[in-house]
Tab-separated table of C-alpha atoms in Angstrom:
chain	number	residue	atom	x	y	z
A	922	GLN	CA	177.163	55.110	72.722
A	923	VAL	CA	179.955	52.925	71.398
A	924	ARG	CA	178.926	50.343	68.824
A	925	LEU	CA	180.932	47.545	67.221
A	926	GLN	CA	180.310	46.026	63.796
A	927	GLU	CA	182.116	42.982	62.405
A	928	SER	CA	182.663	42.512	58.692
A	929	GLY	CA	184.393	39.995	56.479
A	930	PRO	CA	183.852	36.928	54.288
A	931	GLY	CA	181.328	34.434	55.563
A	932	LEU	CA	183.017	31.515	53.806
A	933	VAL	CA	186.690	30.574	53.903
A	934	LYS	CA	188.335	27.571	52.294
A	935	PRO	CA	190.241	25.027	54.398
A	936	SER	CA	193.923	25.958	54.807
A	937	GLY	CA	193.049	29.535	53.917
A	938	THR	CA	193.143	32.668	56.058
A	939	LEU	CA	190.156	34.115	57.864
A	940	SER	CA	190.155	37.928	57.926
A	941	LEU	CA	187.680	40.025	59.893
A	942	THR	CA	187.413	43.707	60.755
A	943	CYS	CA	185.588	45.365	63.638
A	944	ALA	CA	184.517	48.960	63.073
A	945	VAL	CA	184.147	51.106	66.189
A	946	SER	CA	181.550	53.884	66.094
A	947	GLY	CA	180.336	56.335	68.698
A	948	GLY	CA	183.726	56.386	70.390
A	949	SER	CA	187.470	56.212	69.830
A	950	ILE	CA	189.540	53.092	69.547
A	951	SER	CA	192.249	55.112	71.306
A	952	SER	CA	190.264	55.128	74.542
A	953	ASN	CA	191.602	53.371	77.648
A	954	ASN	CA	190.172	49.995	76.691
A	955	TRP	CA	191.402	46.707	75.289
A	956	TRP	CA	189.651	45.411	72.161
A	957	SER	CA	189.068	41.679	71.714
A	958	TRP	CA	187.898	38.928	69.400
A	959	VAL	CA	185.785	36.109	70.850
A	960	ARG	CA	184.346	33.179	68.922
A	961	GLN	CA	181.556	30.663	69.430
A	962	PRO	CA	181.332	27.436	67.399
A	963	PRO	CA	177.751	26.443	66.552
A	964	GLY	CA	176.010	25.096	69.638
A	965	LYS	CA	179.093	25.542	71.814
A	966	GLY	CA	180.549	28.004	74.317
A	967	LEU	CA	182.605	31.171	74.081
A	968	GLU	CA	186.338	31.213	73.398
A	969	TRP	CA	188.518	34.322	73.718
A	970	ILE	CA	190.944	34.651	70.811
A	971	ALA	CA	193.036	37.795	71.130
A	972	LYS	CA	193.061	41.421	72.229
A	973	ILE	CA	194.826	44.657	71.361
A	974	PHE	CA	195.369	48.088	72.908
A	975	HIS	CA	195.488	51.142	70.665
A	976	ARG	CA	199.191	51.653	71.357
A	977	GLY	CA	199.833	48.249	69.760
A	978	SER	CA	200.136	45.931	72.757
A	979	THR	CA	198.621	42.534	72.055
A	980	ASP	CA	197.727	39.317	73.861
A	981	TYR	CA	196.744	35.981	72.380
A	982	ASN	CA	195.045	32.766	73.449
A	983	SER	CA	197.959	30.364	73.789
A	984	SER	CA	196.083	27.633	71.925
A	985	LEU	CA	195.676	29.823	68.832
A	986	LYS	CA	198.713	32.095	69.065
A	987	SER	CA	200.680	30.487	66.225
A	988	ARG	CA	197.858	31.183	63.748
A	989	VAL	CA	196.438	34.514	64.938
A	990	THR	CA	197.324	38.130	64.240
A	991	ILE	CA	195.388	41.080	65.651
A	992	SER	CA	196.017	44.625	64.477
A	993	VAL	CA	194.598	48.118	64.923
A	994	ASP	CA	194.006	50.952	62.449
A	995	LYS	CA	193.548	54.128	64.460
A	996	ALA	CA	192.925	56.246	61.378
A	997	LYS	CA	189.929	54.091	60.466
A	998	ASN	CA	188.905	53.499	64.089
A	999	GLN	CA	188.878	49.758	63.640
A	1000	PHE	CA	190.750	46.605	64.537
A	1001	SER	CA	191.212	43.358	62.666
A	1002	LEU	CA	191.750	39.626	63.070
A	1003	ARG	CA	193.615	37.217	60.837
A	1004	LEU	CA	193.491	33.470	61.489
A	1005	SER	CA	195.608	31.331	59.199
A	1006	SER	CA	195.546	27.658	58.223
A	1007	VAL	CA	191.867	27.355	59.061
A	1008	THR	CA	190.004	24.062	59.335
A	1009	ALA	CA	186.379	23.139	59.884
A	1010	ALA	CA	187.029	23.478	63.621
A	1011	ASP	CA	187.385	27.228	63.100
A	1012	THR	CA	183.779	27.503	61.909
A	1013	ALA	CA	182.123	29.818	64.408
A	1014	VAL	CA	180.367	33.073	65.063
A	1015	TYR	CA	183.121	35.628	65.585
A	1016	TYR	CA	182.410	38.557	67.923
A	1017	CYS	CA	184.435	41.666	68.533
A	1018	ALA	CA	184.125	43.103	72.019
A	1019	ARG	CA	185.413	45.919	74.201
A	1020	GLU	CA	186.828	45.459	77.675
A	1021	LYS	CA	185.407	48.053	80.047
A	1022	GLY	CA	188.861	48.851	81.402
A	1023	ALA	CA	192.550	48.237	80.887
A	1024	ARG	CA	193.636	46.115	83.844
A	1025	PRO	CA	196.552	43.753	83.144
A	1026	GLU	CA	194.391	40.729	83.972
A	1027	GLY	CA	191.605	41.985	81.793
A	1028	ASP	CA	188.176	43.425	82.411
A	1029	ALA	CA	184.627	42.443	81.618
A	1030	PHE	CA	183.438	42.767	78.036
A	1031	ASP	CA	180.861	45.524	78.245
A	1032	ILE	CA	180.208	46.079	74.547
A	1033	TRP	CA	179.832	43.379	71.899
A	1034	GLY	CA	179.320	43.386	68.164
A	1035	GLN	CA	176.396	41.431	66.756
A	1036	GLY	CA	178.727	38.686	65.551
A	1037	THR	CA	179.438	37.263	62.133
A	1038	LEU	CA	179.288	33.607	61.129
A	1039	VAL	CA	182.369	32.322	59.367
A	1040	THR	CA	182.131	28.881	57.797
A	1041	VAL	CA	185.232	26.973	56.755
A	1042	SER	CA	184.341	24.764	53.832
A	1043	SER	CA	185.478	23.974	50.328
B	1376	GLN	CA	186.673	20.978	78.854
B	1377	SER	CA	186.550	24.498	80.294
B	1378	VAL	CA	188.849	25.652	83.092
B	1379	LEU	CA	185.774	27.196	84.721
B	1380	THR	CA	183.085	24.582	85.338
B	1381	GLN	CA	179.391	25.422	85.100
B	1382	PRO	CA	176.389	23.074	85.252
B	1383	PRO	CA	175.140	22.404	81.711
B	1384	SER	CA	171.584	23.282	82.631
B	1385	VAL	CA	169.355	24.625	85.404
B	1386	SER	CA	165.635	25.225	85.512
B	1387	GLY	CA	163.026	26.938	87.605
B	1388	ALA	CA	159.405	27.980	87.575
B	1389	PRO	CA	158.327	31.560	86.983
B	1390	GLY	CA	158.684	33.608	90.150
B	1391	GLN	CA	161.171	31.214	91.700
B	1392	GLY	CA	164.907	31.787	92.112
B	1393	VAL	CA	167.837	29.862	90.698
B	1394	SER	CA	171.569	29.878	91.176
B	1395	ILE	CA	174.274	29.066	88.634
B	1396	SER	CA	177.684	28.037	89.911
B	1397	CYS	CA	181.091	28.659	88.354
B	1398	SER	CA	183.813	26.481	89.805
B	1399	GLY	CA	187.447	27.391	89.251
B	1400	SER	CA	190.792	26.786	90.894
B	1401	SER	CA	193.730	28.420	92.627
B	1402	SER	CA	195.047	29.680	89.284
B	1403	ASN	CA	191.975	31.757	88.511
B	1404	ILE	CA	189.088	32.585	90.861
B	1405	GLY	CA	191.021	31.329	93.876
B	1406	SER	CA	193.828	33.787	93.138
B	1407	GLY	CA	191.441	36.665	93.635
B	1408	TYR	CA	190.662	37.433	89.994
B	1409	ASP	CA	187.284	38.949	89.378
B	1410	VAL	CA	184.401	37.000	87.875
B	1411	HIS	CA	182.030	38.396	85.278
B	1412	TRP	CA	178.733	36.982	84.039
B	1413	TYR	CA	177.035	37.204	80.653
B	1414	GLN	CA	173.550	36.403	79.398
B	1415	GLN	CA	173.141	35.179	75.841
B	1416	LEU	CA	169.629	35.061	74.443
B	1417	PRO	CA	169.104	32.717	71.475
B	1418	GLY	CA	170.659	34.063	68.309
B	1419	THR	CA	172.125	37.157	69.935
B	1420	ALA	CA	175.483	38.362	71.217
B	1421	PRO	CA	176.334	37.939	74.908
B	1422	ARG	CA	175.303	40.769	77.210
B	1423	LEU	CA	177.241	41.760	80.331
B	1424	LEU	CA	175.132	40.931	83.368
B	1425	ILE	CA	177.511	41.171	86.337
B	1426	TYR	CA	181.046	42.518	86.428
B	1427	ASP	CA	183.737	42.334	89.102
B	1428	ASN	CA	181.895	39.610	91.017
B	1429	ASN	CA	178.824	41.537	92.154
B	1430	ASN	CA	178.313	44.740	90.162
B	1431	ARG	CA	175.439	45.301	87.740
B	1432	PRO	CA	175.843	47.493	84.664
B	1433	SER	CA	173.256	50.167	84.139
B	1434	GLY	CA	169.966	48.677	82.968
B	1435	ILE	CA	170.407	45.228	84.516
B	1436	PRO	CA	167.565	44.462	86.959
B	1437	ASP	CA	168.437	43.890	90.604
B	1438	ARG	CA	166.922	40.409	90.266
B	1439	PHE	CA	170.396	39.444	89.068
B	1440	SER	CA	173.185	39.235	91.640
B	1441	GLY	CA	176.643	37.739	91.835
B	1442	SER	CA	178.903	36.454	94.557
B	1443	LYS	CA	182.339	34.918	94.907
B	1444	SER	CA	183.917	32.759	97.576
B	1445	GLY	CA	187.162	30.815	97.495
B	1446	THR	CA	187.588	29.157	94.124
B	1447	SER	CA	183.927	29.541	93.052
B	1448	ALA	CA	181.409	32.141	92.055
B	1449	SER	CA	177.646	32.146	91.672
B	1450	LEU	CA	175.012	34.000	89.740
B	1451	ALA	CA	171.620	34.229	91.417
B	1452	ILE	CA	168.441	35.104	89.576
B	1453	ALA	CA	165.376	35.956	91.660
B	1454	GLY	CA	161.785	36.092	90.488
B	1455	LEU	CA	162.326	34.130	87.279
B	1456	GLN	CA	160.642	35.451	84.161
B	1457	GLY	CA	160.211	33.812	80.786
B	1458	GLU	CA	162.593	36.338	79.239
B	1459	ASP	CA	165.379	35.000	81.472
B	1460	GLU	CA	165.507	31.799	79.431
B	1461	ALA	CA	169.013	31.985	77.952
B	1462	ASP	CA	172.566	30.722	78.197
B	1463	TYR	CA	174.723	32.148	80.982
B	1464	TYR	CA	178.524	32.285	80.993
B	1465	CYS	CA	181.034	33.133	83.693
B	1466	GLN	CA	184.426	34.633	82.862
B	1467	SER	CA	187.645	35.226	84.766
B	1468	TYR	CA	191.421	35.345	84.304
B	1469	ASP	CA	193.722	32.354	84.605
B	1470	THR	CA	197.287	33.021	85.660
B	1471	SER	CA	198.549	29.649	84.372
B	1472	LEU	CA	197.166	30.288	80.891
B	1473	GLY	CA	197.960	33.985	81.014
B	1474	HIS	CA	194.653	35.123	79.561
B	1475	GLY	CA	190.936	35.357	80.119
B	1476	ILE	CA	188.737	32.278	80.211
B	1477	PHE	CA	185.027	31.487	79.951
B	1478	GLY	CA	183.008	28.829	81.645
B	1479	GLY	CA	181.299	26.264	79.456
B	1480	GLY	CA	177.923	27.939	79.824
B	1481	THR	CA	174.650	27.043	81.535
B	1482	LYS	CA	171.289	26.846	79.815
B	1483	LEU	CA	168.493	28.230	81.954
B	1484	THR	CA	165.027	26.890	81.255
B	1485	VAL	CA	162.013	28.651	82.730
B	1486	LEU	CA	159.407	25.922	83.211
């Protein structure tokens, strides 16, 4: 079955750029699914960040759009997140997730990575 | 504050049933967009529990059910078990924001 695995630095300095990668195994990133990043600050709820389709279409949370870039690498079967100008408020567990379909309004997230904690601190 | 409103906490005794509400508006649930529910056990990633309002993925017990009416949705859990103690989140699409949204989450305590 499809599995997702996040990777990237666990510590980022304030004003720096957070970079994470989600490796897809057991399936193709070129399937008919959108691929997303979702984050969860410690002790708080879930926040959707961005999503990408393998053909390159993207969508971003309007509150983060100016700082976020999502990209896909079909050759490596993975997708990535970059979040610039980070502050302590960006400290969170970052999850990558797959939408079970490709509807314009989005679908449920049926597969999640285990998550990776990113701390913003000097 | 989340666009989708959930009660911060609910509780119930083993064997009893509970319901978790997810209140939205005319720009999301009320516009006919589907609602999905997730269970998040402590220290783990969310798990899809209900999709498209009332459908269970393979492996989810039929003790879990979902419904939607008007601008709200509900998750019902029958026959509570200790392993159900977790955080539960609803999710939908908001046409004003132009992207998916989560509720603030509800902590279920099994007494």
